[in-house]
PDB file of C-alpha atoms in Angstrom:
ATOM      1  CA  LYS A  17      86.803  76.967 120.351  1.00 54.00           C
ATOM      2  CA  TYR A  18      88.864  79.695 118.754  1.00 61.00           C
ATOM      3  CA  ARG A  19      87.566  83.219 118.484  1.00 66.00           C
ATOM      4  CA  ASN A  20      87.823  84.525 114.960  1.00 71.00           C
ATOM      5  CA  VAL A  21      89.202  88.011 114.540  1.00 76.00           C
ATOM      6  CA  SER A  22      88.499  90.736 112.004  1.00 88.00           C
ATOM      7  CA  ALA A  23      91.044  90.007 109.304  1.00 94.00           C
ATOM      8  CA  ILE A  24      90.958  88.795 105.735  1.00 95.00           C
ATOM      9  CA  LEU A  25      94.170  87.539 104.158  1.00 97.00           C
ATOM     10  CA  LEU A  26      94.227  87.914 100.399  1.00 97.00           C
ATOM     11  CA  ARG A  27      97.022  86.044  98.603  1.00 97.00           C
ATOM     12  CA  LEU A  28      97.610  86.471  94.891  1.00 95.00           C
ATOM     13  CA  LYS A  29     100.140  85.090  92.466  1.00 95.00           C
ATOM     14  CA  ILE A  30     101.445  88.003  90.396  1.00 93.00           C
ATOM     15  CA  ASN A  31     103.963  87.236  87.653  1.00 94.00           C
ATOM     16  CA  GLY A  32     104.754  83.954  89.389  1.00 94.00           C
ATOM     17  CA  THR A  33     105.350  85.577  92.804  1.00 94.00           C
ATOM     18  CA  MET A  34     103.000  85.275  95.765  1.00 95.00           C
ATOM     19  CA  LYS A  35     101.838  88.610  97.202  1.00 96.00           C
ATOM     20  CA  ALA A  36      99.579  89.134 100.204  1.00 98.00           C
ATOM     21  CA  ILE A  37      97.518  91.898 101.765  1.00 97.00           C
ATOM     22  CA  LEU A  38      95.525  91.955 104.977  1.00 98.00           C
ATOM     23  CA  LEU A  39      92.135  93.618 105.121  1.00 97.00           C
ATOM     24  CA  ASP A  40      91.931  94.586 108.788  1.00 96.00           C
ATOM     25  CA  CYS A  41      94.166  93.011 111.401  1.00 96.00           C
ATOM     26  CA  GLY A  42      92.324  92.268 114.631  1.00 94.00           C
ATOM     27  CA  GLU A  43      93.982  91.041 117.809  1.00 91.00           C
ATOM     28  CA  GLY A  44      95.267  87.513 117.329  1.00 91.00           C
ATOM     29  CA  THR A  45      95.486  87.694 113.527  1.00 95.00           C
ATOM     30  CA  TYR A  46      99.062  86.360 113.563  1.00 96.00           C
ATOM     31  CA  PHE A  47      98.059  83.369 115.692  1.00 93.00           C
ATOM     32  CA  GLN A  48      94.994  82.661 113.554  1.00 93.00           C
ATOM     33  CA  MET A  49      97.373  82.518 110.603  1.00 95.00           C
ATOM     34  CA  CYS A  50      99.631  80.158 112.567  1.00 95.00           C
ATOM     35  CA  ARG A  51      96.692  77.820 113.149  1.00 93.00           C
ATOM     36  CA  ARG A  52      95.959  77.816 109.412  1.00 93.00           C
ATOM     37  CA  PHE A  53      99.466  77.867 107.875  1.00 96.00           C
ATOM     38  CA  GLY A  54     101.724  76.759 110.755  1.00 97.00           C
ATOM     39  CA  ARG A  55     104.416  78.967 112.264  1.00 97.00           C
ATOM     40  CA  LEU A  56     106.838  78.605 109.351  1.00 97.00           C
ATOM     41  CA  GLY A  57     104.144  79.190 106.745  1.00 97.00           C
ATOM     42  CA  THR A  58     102.894  82.254 108.603  1.00 97.00           C
ATOM     43  CA  ASN A  59     106.391  83.696 108.899  1.00 96.00           C
ATOM     44  CA  LYS A  60     106.896  83.184 105.156  1.00 97.00           C
ATOM     45  CA  ILE A  61     103.658  85.047 104.417  1.00 98.00           C
ATOM     46  CA  VAL A  62     104.331  87.856 106.908  1.00 97.00           C
ATOM     47  CA  ARG A  63     107.987  88.333 105.989  1.00 97.00           C
ATOM     48  CA  ASP A  64     108.082  87.476 102.260  1.00 96.00           C
ATOM     49  CA  GLU A  65     104.610  88.025 100.804  1.00 97.00           C
ATOM     50  CA  LEU A  66     102.794  90.656 102.859  1.00 98.00           C
ATOM     51  CA  SER A  67     103.095  94.138 101.382  1.00 96.00           C
ATOM     52  CA  LEU A  68     100.033  96.019 102.652  1.00 97.00           C
ATOM     53  CA  ILE A  69      97.615  96.113 105.571  1.00 98.00           C
ATOM     54  CA  TRP A  70      94.393  98.071 105.175  1.00 97.00           C
ATOM     55  CA  ILE A  71      92.582  99.052 108.380  1.00 95.00           C
ATOM     56  CA  SER A  72      88.915  99.877 107.836  1.00 92.00           C
ATOM     57  CA  HIS A  73      88.293 101.744 111.097  1.00 90.00           C
ATOM     58  CA  MET A  74      89.686 102.286 114.565  1.00 90.00           C
ATOM     59  CA  HIS A  75      87.789  99.683 116.562  1.00 89.00           C
ATOM     60  CA  ALA A  76      90.303  97.583 118.460  1.00 87.00           C
ATOM     61  CA  ASP A  77      89.028  94.335 116.955  1.00 88.00           C
ATOM     62  CA  HIS A  78      90.134  95.636 113.563  1.00 91.00           C
ATOM     63  CA  HIS A  79      93.677  96.840 114.329  1.00 92.00           C
ATOM     64  CA  LEU A  80      95.223  95.418 117.528  1.00 92.00           C
ATOM     65  CA  GLY A  81      96.949  92.595 115.636  1.00 94.00           C
ATOM     66  CA  LEU A  82      98.931  95.062 113.574  1.00 94.00           C
ATOM     67  CA  LEU A  83     101.686  95.462 116.160  1.00 93.00           C
ATOM     68  CA  LYS A  84     102.441  91.727 116.271  1.00 95.00           C
ATOM     69  CA  ILE A  85     102.685  91.599 112.483  1.00 96.00           C
ATOM     70  CA  LEU A  86     105.113  94.534 112.496  1.00 95.00           C
ATOM     71  CA  VAL A  87     107.248  92.982 115.246  1.00 94.00           C
ATOM     72  CA  GLU A  88     107.457  89.700 113.283  1.00 95.00           C
ATOM     73  CA  ARG A  89     108.828  91.653 110.296  1.00 94.00           C
ATOM     74  CA  LYS A  90     111.710  93.091 112.338  1.00 90.00           C
ATOM     75  CA  GLY A  91     114.964  93.138 110.415  1.00 88.00           C
ATOM     76  CA  LEU A  92     113.438  93.460 106.945  1.00 90.00           C
ATOM     77  CA  ASP A  93     114.561  96.274 104.675  1.00 89.00           C
ATOM     78  CA  ASP A  94     111.240  96.737 102.870  1.00 91.00           C
ATOM     79  CA  LYS A  95     108.567  98.706 104.681  1.00 94.00           C
ATOM     80  CA  LEU A  96     105.057  97.398 105.117  1.00 96.00           C
ATOM     81  CA  SER A  97     102.430  99.750 103.685  1.00 97.00           C
ATOM     82  CA  ILE A  98      99.646 100.587 106.127  1.00 97.00           C
ATOM     83  CA  VAL A  99      96.514 102.297 104.851  1.00 97.00           C
ATOM     84  CA  ALA A 100      94.334 103.373 107.756  1.00 96.00           C
ATOM     85  CA  PRO A 101      92.318 106.200 109.274  1.00 95.00           C
ATOM     86  CA  ARG A 102      94.365 109.182 110.436  1.00 93.00           C
ATOM     87  CA  ALA A 103      93.838 108.167 114.091  1.00 92.00           C
ATOM     88  CA  MET A 104      96.027 105.087 113.534  1.00 94.00           C
ATOM     89  CA  LEU A 105      99.239 107.079 113.192  1.00 93.00           C
ATOM     90  CA  PRO A 106      99.342 108.400 116.800  1.00 94.00           C
ATOM     91  CA  PHE A 107      98.649 104.825 117.987  1.00 92.00           C
ATOM     92  CA  LEU A 108     101.660 103.544 116.021  1.00 93.00           C
ATOM     93  CA  ARG A 109     103.877 106.417 117.162  1.00 93.00           C
ATOM     94  CA  GLU A 110     102.917 105.838 120.804  1.00 92.00           C
ATOM     95  CA  PHE A 111     103.895 102.182 120.486  1.00 89.00           C
ATOM     96  CA  GLU A 112     107.206 103.125 118.843  1.00 88.00           C
ATOM     97  CA  GLY A 113     107.966 105.220 121.929  1.00 88.00           C
ATOM     98  CA  THR A 114     107.730 102.183 124.194  1.00 87.00           C
ATOM     99  CA  ASP A 115     109.021  99.470 121.840  1.00 85.00           C
ATOM    100  CA  ASN A 116     111.377 100.477 119.053  1.00 86.00           C
ATOM    101  CA  ARG A 117     111.079  97.150 117.195  1.00 86.00           C
ATOM    102  CA  ILE A 118     108.568  98.692 114.794  1.00 87.00           C
ATOM    103  CA  ARG A 119     110.446 101.945 114.185  1.00 88.00           C
ATOM    104  CA  ASN A 120     110.924 102.503 110.436  1.00 88.00           C
ATOM    105  CA  MET A 121     109.068  99.274 109.657  1.00 91.00           C
ATOM    106  CA  TYR A 122     106.095 100.799 107.832  1.00 94.00           C
ATOM    107  CA  ALA A 123     104.930 103.465 105.412  1.00 95.00           C
ATOM    108  CA  PHE A 124     101.641 105.049 106.474  1.00 95.00           C
ATOM    109  CA  ALA A 125      98.921 106.397 104.189  1.00 95.00           C
ATOM    110  CA  CYS A 126      95.869 108.113 105.659  1.00 93.00           C
ATOM    111  CA  CYS A 127      92.500 106.982 104.382  1.00 87.00           C
ATOM    112  CA  ASN A 128      89.452 108.321 106.220  1.00 76.00           C
ATOM    113  CA  PHE A 129      86.052 106.982 105.248  1.00 65.00           C
ATOM    114  CA  ASP A 130      83.785 109.473 107.008  1.00 58.00           C
TER     115      ASP A 130
END
């Protein structure tokens, strides 16, 4: 059996173009998408459609999949918008220090819910 992760993919057709956002992005989100859409379909969504990831809170099961999504977008000119609690930014910066594949790959907006 597969363990489901905390992530909801919302895909919308806007003016004839598919757009996607992720509500949370738990560990394994990318591979859950691969099981549903196949590797090519997932890459199309992640690279062509996905424009925003919203992280509800800082529990690992809600954000650890974010890094894989960012790495899969390497080489794109457009930045992925990330809306998350303030504590997410040091996590992303720490990862950038060890793996520069996500450097300049996102635009961060703080959204605390407390």
